[in-house]
PDB file of C-alpha atoms in Angstrom:
ATOM      1  CA  MET A   1      95.398 102.863  77.716  1.00 46.00           C
ATOM      2  CA  SER A   2      95.487 106.672  77.946  1.00 50.00           C
ATOM      3  CA  PRO A   3      92.667 108.946  76.793  1.00 51.00           C
ATOM      4  CA  ASP A   4      93.172 110.201  73.253  1.00 59.00           C
ATOM      5  CA  PRO A   5      93.930 113.948  72.984  1.00 58.00           C
ATOM      6  CA  LEU A   6      90.529 114.744  71.481  1.00 55.00           C
ATOM      7  CA  SER A   7      88.638 113.045  74.325  1.00 54.00           C
ATOM      8  CA  TRP A   8      90.808 114.802  76.880  1.00 56.00           C
ATOM      9  CA  TRP A   9      90.240 118.162  75.198  1.00 58.00           C
ATOM     10  CA  ARG A  10      86.475 117.653  75.048  1.00 54.00           C
ATOM     11  CA  ARG A  11      86.299 116.752  78.717  1.00 53.00           C
ATOM     12  CA  ALA A  12      88.557 119.615  79.805  1.00 56.00           C
ATOM     13  CA  SER A  13      86.601 122.077  77.658  1.00 56.00           C
ATOM     14  CA  ALA A  14      83.266 120.896  79.052  1.00 52.00           C
ATOM     15  CA  GLU A  15      84.491 121.261  82.633  1.00 51.00           C
ATOM     16  CA  ALA A  16      85.912 124.730  81.970  1.00 54.00           C
ATOM     17  CA  LEU A  17      82.733 125.816  80.195  1.00 49.00           C
ATOM     18  CA  ALA A  18      80.608 124.657  83.125  1.00 49.00           C
ATOM     19  CA  LEU A  19      82.382 127.215  85.282  1.00 47.00           C
ATOM     20  CA  LEU A  20      81.435 130.041  82.935  1.00 46.00           C
ATOM     21  CA  VAL A  21      78.042 129.107  81.532  1.00 51.00           C
ATOM     22  CA  PRO A  22      74.980 128.438  83.703  1.00 55.00           C
ATOM     23  CA  VAL A  23      73.904 124.795  83.674  1.00 80.00           C
ATOM     24  CA  ASP A  24      70.835 122.901  84.823  1.00 91.00           C
ATOM     25  CA  CYS A  25      70.788 120.648  87.865  1.00 93.00           C
ATOM     26  CA  ALA A  26      71.967 117.190  86.859  1.00 94.00           C
ATOM     27  CA  GLY A  27      69.256 115.553  88.942  1.00 95.00           C
ATOM     28  CA  CYS A  28      66.079 117.558  88.382  1.00 95.00           C
ATOM     29  CA  GLY A  29      66.836 120.176  85.749  1.00 93.00           C
ATOM     30  CA  THR A  30      66.543 123.234  87.991  1.00 93.00           C
ATOM     31  CA  PRO A  31      68.220 126.016  85.973  1.00 91.00           C
ATOM     32  CA  ASP A  32      71.430 127.840  86.842  1.00 85.00           C
ATOM     33  CA  THR A  33      72.830 125.280  89.262  1.00 88.00           C
ATOM     34  CA  ALA A  34      74.973 122.207  88.656  1.00 89.00           C
ATOM     35  CA  LEU A  35      73.286 120.361  91.533  1.00 90.00           C
ATOM     36  CA  CYS A  36      70.419 121.914  93.483  1.00 93.00           C
ATOM     37  CA  ASP A  37      70.164 121.700  97.266  1.00 93.00           C
ATOM     38  CA  ASP A  38      67.428 119.049  97.164  1.00 95.00           C
ATOM     39  CA  CYS A  39      69.386 116.783  94.799  1.00 95.00           C
ATOM     40  CA  ARG A  40      72.575 117.343  96.762  1.00 93.00           C
ATOM     41  CA  ARG A  41      70.772 116.207  99.926  1.00 94.00           C
ATOM     42  CA  LEU A  42      69.333 113.208  98.100  1.00 94.00           C
ATOM     43  CA  LEU A  43      72.750 112.092  96.876  1.00 94.00           C
ATOM     44  CA  SER A  44      74.237 112.554 100.343  1.00 93.00           C
ATOM     45  CA  THR A  45      71.728 110.149 101.957  1.00 92.00           C
ATOM     46  CA  PRO A  46      72.136 106.745 100.267  1.00 93.00           C
ATOM     47  CA  ALA A  47      69.444 104.152 100.902  1.00 90.00           C
ATOM     48  CA  VAL A  48      71.940 101.203 100.814  1.00 89.00           C
ATOM     49  CA  LEU A  49      69.941  98.469  99.076  1.00 93.00           C
ATOM     50  CA  GLN A  50      70.885  94.789  99.297  1.00 92.00           C
ATOM     51  CA  ARG A  51      70.414  92.337  96.431  1.00 92.00           C
ATOM     52  CA  ARG A  52      71.650  88.996  95.170  1.00 94.00           C
ATOM     53  CA  SER A  53      72.855  88.374  91.634  1.00 94.00           C
ATOM     54  CA  PRO A  54      71.637  85.272  89.744  1.00 93.00           C
ATOM     55  CA  SER A  55      74.699  83.352  90.999  1.00 94.00           C
ATOM     56  CA  GLY A  56      74.054  84.453  94.590  1.00 95.00           C
ATOM     57  CA  LEU A  57      76.687  87.198  94.769  1.00 96.00           C
ATOM     58  CA  ARG A  58      75.822  89.796  97.420  1.00 95.00           C
ATOM     59  CA  VAL A  59      75.285  93.220  95.835  1.00 95.00           C
ATOM     60  CA  CYS A  60      75.077  96.495  97.749  1.00 95.00           C
ATOM     61  CA  ALA A  61      73.662  99.521  95.890  1.00 96.00           C
ATOM     62  CA  ALA A  62      73.586 103.036  97.282  1.00 96.00           C
ATOM     63  CA  PHE A  63      70.339 104.017  95.535  1.00 96.00           C
ATOM     64  CA  SER A  64      67.479 102.813  93.407  1.00 95.00           C
ATOM     65  CA  PHE A  65      68.041 103.772  89.767  1.00 95.00           C
ATOM     66  CA  GLU A  66      65.112 106.154  89.519  1.00 93.00           C
ATOM     67  CA  THR A  67      64.298 109.838  88.931  1.00 92.00           C
ATOM     68  CA  HIS A  68      67.039 112.209  90.124  1.00 94.00           C
ATOM     69  CA  VAL A  69      69.650 109.517  90.799  1.00 96.00           C
ATOM     70  CA  ALA A  70      69.151 108.018  87.329  1.00 96.00           C
ATOM     71  CA  ALA A  71      69.408 111.465  85.747  1.00 96.00           C
ATOM     72  CA  ALA A  72      72.622 112.282  87.620  1.00 96.00           C
ATOM     73  CA  LEU A  73      74.219 108.974  86.626  1.00 96.00           C
ATOM     74  CA  ARG A  74      73.286 109.511  82.976  1.00 95.00           C
ATOM     75  CA  GLU A  75      74.856 112.970  83.092  1.00 95.00           C
ATOM     76  CA  LEU A  76      78.036 111.479  84.542  1.00 95.00           C
ATOM     77  CA  LYS A  77      78.151 108.698  81.966  1.00 92.00           C
ATOM     78  CA  GLU A  78      76.983 110.440  78.809  1.00 90.00           C
ATOM     79  CA  GLY A  79      76.939 114.162  79.591  1.00 91.00           C
ATOM     80  CA  GLY A  80      80.593 114.497  80.556  1.00 90.00           C
ATOM     81  CA  ARG A  81      79.729 116.000  83.946  1.00 93.00           C
ATOM     82  CA  THR A  82      82.559 114.354  85.853  1.00 93.00           C
ATOM     83  CA  ALA A  83      82.083 116.565  88.935  1.00 93.00           C
ATOM     84  CA  LEU A  84      79.096 114.327  89.756  1.00 95.00           C
ATOM     85  CA  ALA A  85      81.520 111.496  90.518  1.00 95.00           C
ATOM     86  CA  ARG A  86      82.278 113.162  93.845  1.00 94.00           C
ATOM     87  CA  PRO A  87      78.798 112.929  95.468  1.00 95.00           C
ATOM     88  CA  LEU A  88      78.054 109.619  93.726  1.00 96.00           C
ATOM     89  CA  GLY A  89      81.434 108.260  94.834  1.00 95.00           C
ATOM     90  CA  ALA A  90      80.701 109.310  98.412  1.00 95.00           C
ATOM     91  CA  ALA A  91      77.461 107.314  98.250  1.00 95.00           C
ATOM     92  CA  LEU A  92      79.410 104.316  96.923  1.00 94.00           C
ATOM     93  CA  ALA A  93      81.797 104.643  99.861  1.00 93.00           C
ATOM     94  CA  ALA A  94      78.825 104.330 102.234  1.00 89.00           C
ATOM     95  CA  CYS A  95      78.163 100.869 100.783  1.00 88.00           C
ATOM     96  CA  ALA A  96      81.852 100.014 100.931  1.00 90.00           C
ATOM     97  CA  ALA A  97      81.912 100.664 104.672  1.00 84.00           C
ATOM     98  CA  THR A  98      80.044  97.373 105.173  1.00 75.00           C
ATOM     99  CA  GLN A  99      82.670  95.270 103.367  1.00 73.00           C
ATOM    100  CA  GLY A 100      85.537  95.127 105.855  1.00 64.00           C
ATOM    101  CA  ARG A 101      88.989  96.668 105.720  1.00 72.00           C
ATOM    102  CA  ASP A 102      91.008  93.993 103.952  1.00 85.00           C
ATOM    103  CA  ALA A 103      89.200  93.906 100.607  1.00 89.00           C
ATOM    104  CA  VAL A 104      90.337  95.592  97.390  1.00 93.00           C
ATOM    105  CA  PHE A 105      87.829  97.118  94.984  1.00 96.00           C
ATOM    106  CA  VAL A 106      87.966  95.987  91.366  1.00 97.00           C
ATOM    107  CA  PRO A 107      86.072  98.015  88.750  1.00 97.00           C
ATOM    108  CA  VAL A 108      84.162  96.321  85.956  1.00 96.00           C
ATOM    109  CA  PRO A 109      86.124  97.034  82.747  1.00 94.00           C
ATOM    110  CA  THR A 110      84.939  99.760  80.396  1.00 89.00           C
ATOM    111  CA  SER A 111      84.656  98.951  76.696  1.00 85.00           C
ATOM    112  CA  ALA A 112      87.226 100.541  74.413  1.00 85.00           C
ATOM    113  CA  ALA A 113      84.462 102.333  72.500  1.00 84.00           C
ATOM    114  CA  ALA A 114      82.974 103.853  75.665  1.00 86.00           C
ATOM    115  CA  PHE A 115      86.413 104.919  76.863  1.00 89.00           C
ATOM    116  CA  ARG A 116      87.175 106.641  73.569  1.00 88.00           C
ATOM    117  CA  ARG A 117      83.809 108.385  73.630  1.00 89.00           C
ATOM    118  CA  ARG A 118      84.036 109.626  77.218  1.00 90.00           C
ATOM    119  CA  GLY A 119      87.742 109.833  77.861  1.00 91.00           C
ATOM    120  CA  TYR A 120      87.321 108.221  81.291  1.00 93.00           C
ATOM    121  CA  ARG A 121      86.166 104.990  82.907  1.00 94.00           C
ATOM    122  CA  VAL A 122      83.082 105.540  85.051  1.00 96.00           C
ATOM    123  CA  PRO A 123      83.636 102.806  87.706  1.00 96.00           C
ATOM    124  CA  ASP A 124      87.301 103.802  88.064  1.00 96.00           C
ATOM    125  CA  LEU A 125      86.389 107.469  88.445  1.00 96.00           C
ATOM    126  CA  LEU A 126      83.763 106.664  91.074  1.00 96.00           C
ATOM    127  CA  LEU A 127      86.293 104.612  93.047  1.00 95.00           C
ATOM    128  CA  ALA A 128      88.831 107.420  92.889  1.00 95.00           C
ATOM    129  CA  ARG A 129      86.316 109.960  94.180  1.00 95.00           C
ATOM    130  CA  ALA A 130      85.176 107.504  96.864  1.00 94.00           C
ATOM    131  CA  GLY A 131      88.757 107.220  98.119  1.00 93.00           C
ATOM    132  CA  LEU A 132      88.657 103.427  97.952  1.00 91.00           C
ATOM    133  CA  PRO A 133      91.693 101.174  97.318  1.00 87.00           C
ATOM    134  CA  ALA A 134      91.173 100.214  93.687  1.00 91.00           C
ATOM    135  CA  LEU A 135      92.817  97.483  91.648  1.00 95.00           C
ATOM    136  CA  ARG A 136      92.238  97.095  87.918  1.00 95.00           C
ATOM    137  CA  GLY A 137      92.022  93.331  88.048  1.00 96.00           C
ATOM    138  CA  ILE A 138      89.823  92.509  85.044  1.00 96.00           C
ATOM    139  CA  ASP A 139      90.405  92.764  81.298  1.00 94.00           C
ATOM    140  CA  ALA A 140      87.668  92.719  78.663  1.00 91.00           C
ATOM    141  CA  VAL A 141      88.586  90.044  76.125  1.00 87.00           C
ATOM    142  CA  ARG A 142      85.843  90.485  73.559  1.00 80.00           C
ATOM    143  CA  ARG A 143      83.186  92.952  72.512  1.00 78.00           C
ATOM    144  CA  ILE A 144      79.638  92.580  73.779  1.00 72.00           C
ATOM    145  CA  ALA A 145      76.397  93.915  72.354  1.00 64.00           C
ATOM    146  CA  ASP A 146      74.539  96.822  73.947  1.00 68.00           C
ATOM    147  CA  GLN A 147      72.738  95.337  76.956  1.00 65.00           C
ATOM    148  CA  ARG A 148      69.880  97.843  77.213  1.00 66.00           C
ATOM    149  CA  ALA A 149      67.429  96.053  74.926  1.00 63.00           C
ATOM    150  CA  LEU A 150      68.211  92.567  76.249  1.00 63.00           C
ATOM    151  CA  GLY A 151      66.320  90.446  78.751  1.00 67.00           C
ATOM    152  CA  ARG A 152      67.805  88.534  81.678  1.00 68.00           C
ATOM    153  CA  GLU A 153      68.869  85.382  79.814  1.00 71.00           C
ATOM    154  CA  GLU A 154      70.064  87.367  76.793  1.00 68.00           C
ATOM    155  CA  ARG A 155      72.239  89.563  79.005  1.00 75.00           C
ATOM    156  CA  ALA A 156      73.839  86.535  80.635  1.00 71.00           C
ATOM    157  CA  ALA A 157      74.615  84.994  77.228  1.00 69.00           C
ATOM    158  CA  ASN A 158      75.887  88.324  75.907  1.00 66.00           C
ATOM    159  CA  VAL A 159      78.529  88.788  78.623  1.00 77.00           C
ATOM    160  CA  ALA A 160      79.505  85.121  79.087  1.00 77.00           C
ATOM    161  CA  LEU A 161      83.295  84.641  78.885  1.00 79.00           C
ATOM    162  CA  SER A 162      83.809  88.311  77.963  1.00 87.00           C
ATOM    163  CA  MET A 163      86.251  89.025  80.823  1.00 92.00           C
ATOM    164  CA  ARG A 164      89.532  87.682  82.155  1.00 95.00           C
ATOM    165  CA  GLY A 165      90.932  88.208  85.644  1.00 97.00           C
ATOM    166  CA  ARG A 166      94.513  89.431  85.997  1.00 97.00           C
ATOM    167  CA  THR A 167      97.071  87.467  87.988  1.00 96.00           C
ATOM    168  CA  ILE A 168      97.451  90.368  90.448  1.00 96.00           C
ATOM    169  CA  VAL A 169      94.122  89.416  92.059  1.00 97.00           C
ATOM    170  CA  ALA A 170      95.276  85.934  93.104  1.00 97.00           C
ATOM    171  CA  GLY A 171      94.845  85.425  96.824  1.00 96.00           C
ATOM    172  CA  ARG A 172      93.066  88.751  97.318  1.00 95.00           C
ATOM    173  CA  ARG A 173      89.632  89.402  98.838  1.00 95.00           C
ATOM    174  CA  VAL A 174      87.830  91.349  96.140  1.00 96.00           C
ATOM    175  CA  VAL A 175      84.741  93.556  95.917  1.00 96.00           C
ATOM    176  CA  ILE A 176      83.526  94.229  92.364  1.00 97.00           C
ATOM    177  CA  VAL A 177      82.405  97.770  91.524  1.00 97.00           C
ATOM    178  CA  ASP A 178      80.113  99.054  88.768  1.00 96.00           C
ATOM    179  CA  ASP A 179      77.865 102.071  88.328  1.00 96.00           C
ATOM    180  CA  VAL A 180      74.490 100.316  87.924  1.00 94.00           C
ATOM    181  CA  VAL A 181      73.220  96.766  88.419  1.00 95.00           C
ATOM    182  CA  THR A 182      70.234  95.580  86.393  1.00 90.00           C
ATOM    183  CA  THR A 183      70.030  91.794  86.231  1.00 91.00           C
ATOM    184  CA  GLY A 184      73.462  91.134  87.748  1.00 92.00           C
ATOM    185  CA  ALA A 185      74.784  89.309  84.664  1.00 92.00           C
ATOM    186  CA  THR A 186      77.804  91.600  84.272  1.00 93.00           C
ATOM    187  CA  LEU A 187      78.721  91.310  87.942  1.00 96.00           C
ATOM    188  CA  ASP A 188      78.452  87.526  87.757  1.00 95.00           C
ATOM    189  CA  GLU A 189      80.752  87.423  84.721  1.00 94.00           C
ATOM    190  CA  ALA A 190      83.247  89.643  86.545  1.00 96.00           C
ATOM    191  CA  ALA A 191      83.058  87.349  89.574  1.00 97.00           C
ATOM    192  CA  ARG A 192      83.648  84.285  87.395  1.00 96.00           C
ATOM    193  CA  ALA A 193      86.728  85.870  85.800  1.00 96.00           C
ATOM    194  CA  LEU A 194      88.179  86.958  89.138  1.00 98.00           C
ATOM    195  CA  THR A 195      87.543  83.598  90.785  1.00 96.00           C
ATOM    196  CA  ALA A 196      89.248  81.842  87.869  1.00 96.00           C
ATOM    197  CA  ALA A 197      92.267  84.091  88.461  1.00 97.00           C
ATOM    198  CA  GLY A 198      92.462  83.050  92.110  1.00 98.00           C
ATOM    199  CA  ALA A 199      90.581  85.855  93.867  1.00 97.00           C
ATOM    200  CA  GLU A 200      88.006  85.475  96.618  1.00 96.00           C
ATOM    201  CA  VAL A 201      85.021  87.537  95.505  1.00 96.00           C
ATOM    202  CA  VAL A 202      83.113  88.628  98.596  1.00 95.00           C
ATOM    203  CA  ALA A 203      80.563  91.135  97.236  1.00 95.00           C
ATOM    204  CA  ALA A 204      79.763  93.760  94.618  1.00 96.00           C
ATOM    205  CA  LEU A 205      79.010  97.462  94.976  1.00 96.00           C
ATOM    206  CA  THR A 206      77.105  99.771  92.653  1.00 97.00           C
ATOM    207  CA  VAL A 207      75.881 103.342  92.870  1.00 97.00           C
ATOM    208  CA  ALA A 208      72.380 102.261  91.860  1.00 96.00           C
ATOM    209  CA  ALA A 209      70.187  99.222  91.250  1.00 96.00           C
ATOM    210  CA  THR A 210      67.325  99.245  88.789  1.00 92.00           C
ATOM    211  CA  PRO A 211      63.914  98.420  90.267  1.00 86.00           C
ATOM    212  CA  ARG A 212      63.050  94.771  89.848  1.00 63.00           C
ATOM    213  CA  GLY A 213      61.915  94.049  86.309  1.00 44.00           C
ATOM    214  CA  ASN A 214      63.172  97.352  84.894  1.00 46.00           C
ATOM    215  CA  ARG A 215      66.046  97.760  82.470  1.00 44.00           C
ATOM    216  CA  THR A 216      68.470 100.610  81.769  1.00 43.00           C
TER     217      THR A 216
END
């Protein structure tokens, strides 16, 4: 599905305007700079956190979803500041370096509503900027409710059976990619769909992981 002309125009206009009009740092709000030196250094030194999802899937996150990293991700997702995908994608690539050379990276699907609103898919954009071999191997098959207000069990029920793996993943070693992991319910649903389609799911990567017990 291609971006609609209005979404494309909004994104192109925002990027062109950013070149002409001073902006605040996406991480800390320092005026007149898109990304200040301190935030640039922070995003260039990923912590590489290891977690397990509820099903036991190994998850590698580049950062904790806090302060400047959280702000930068929100600006990428909701502020249209797509240039942030480059440093955040580089951090994602640092996690990917631990996954071996024969895996393909499958982004978690973006909802149709989010795609229309933004004009781009965040996990796909991060993979492109990370320079990782990406394969769109999952389709969303039904709408899900907004996850932000839901607890762990509610999130798992909300996303259950919401995805379907594509036949192109059969026989492939797959690493799932998303922007943020909270409880791991979405990653587990993606892993279920891919496994059902014949893939071997070896791990998941995200730019950030919320601190234990916190929600986004």
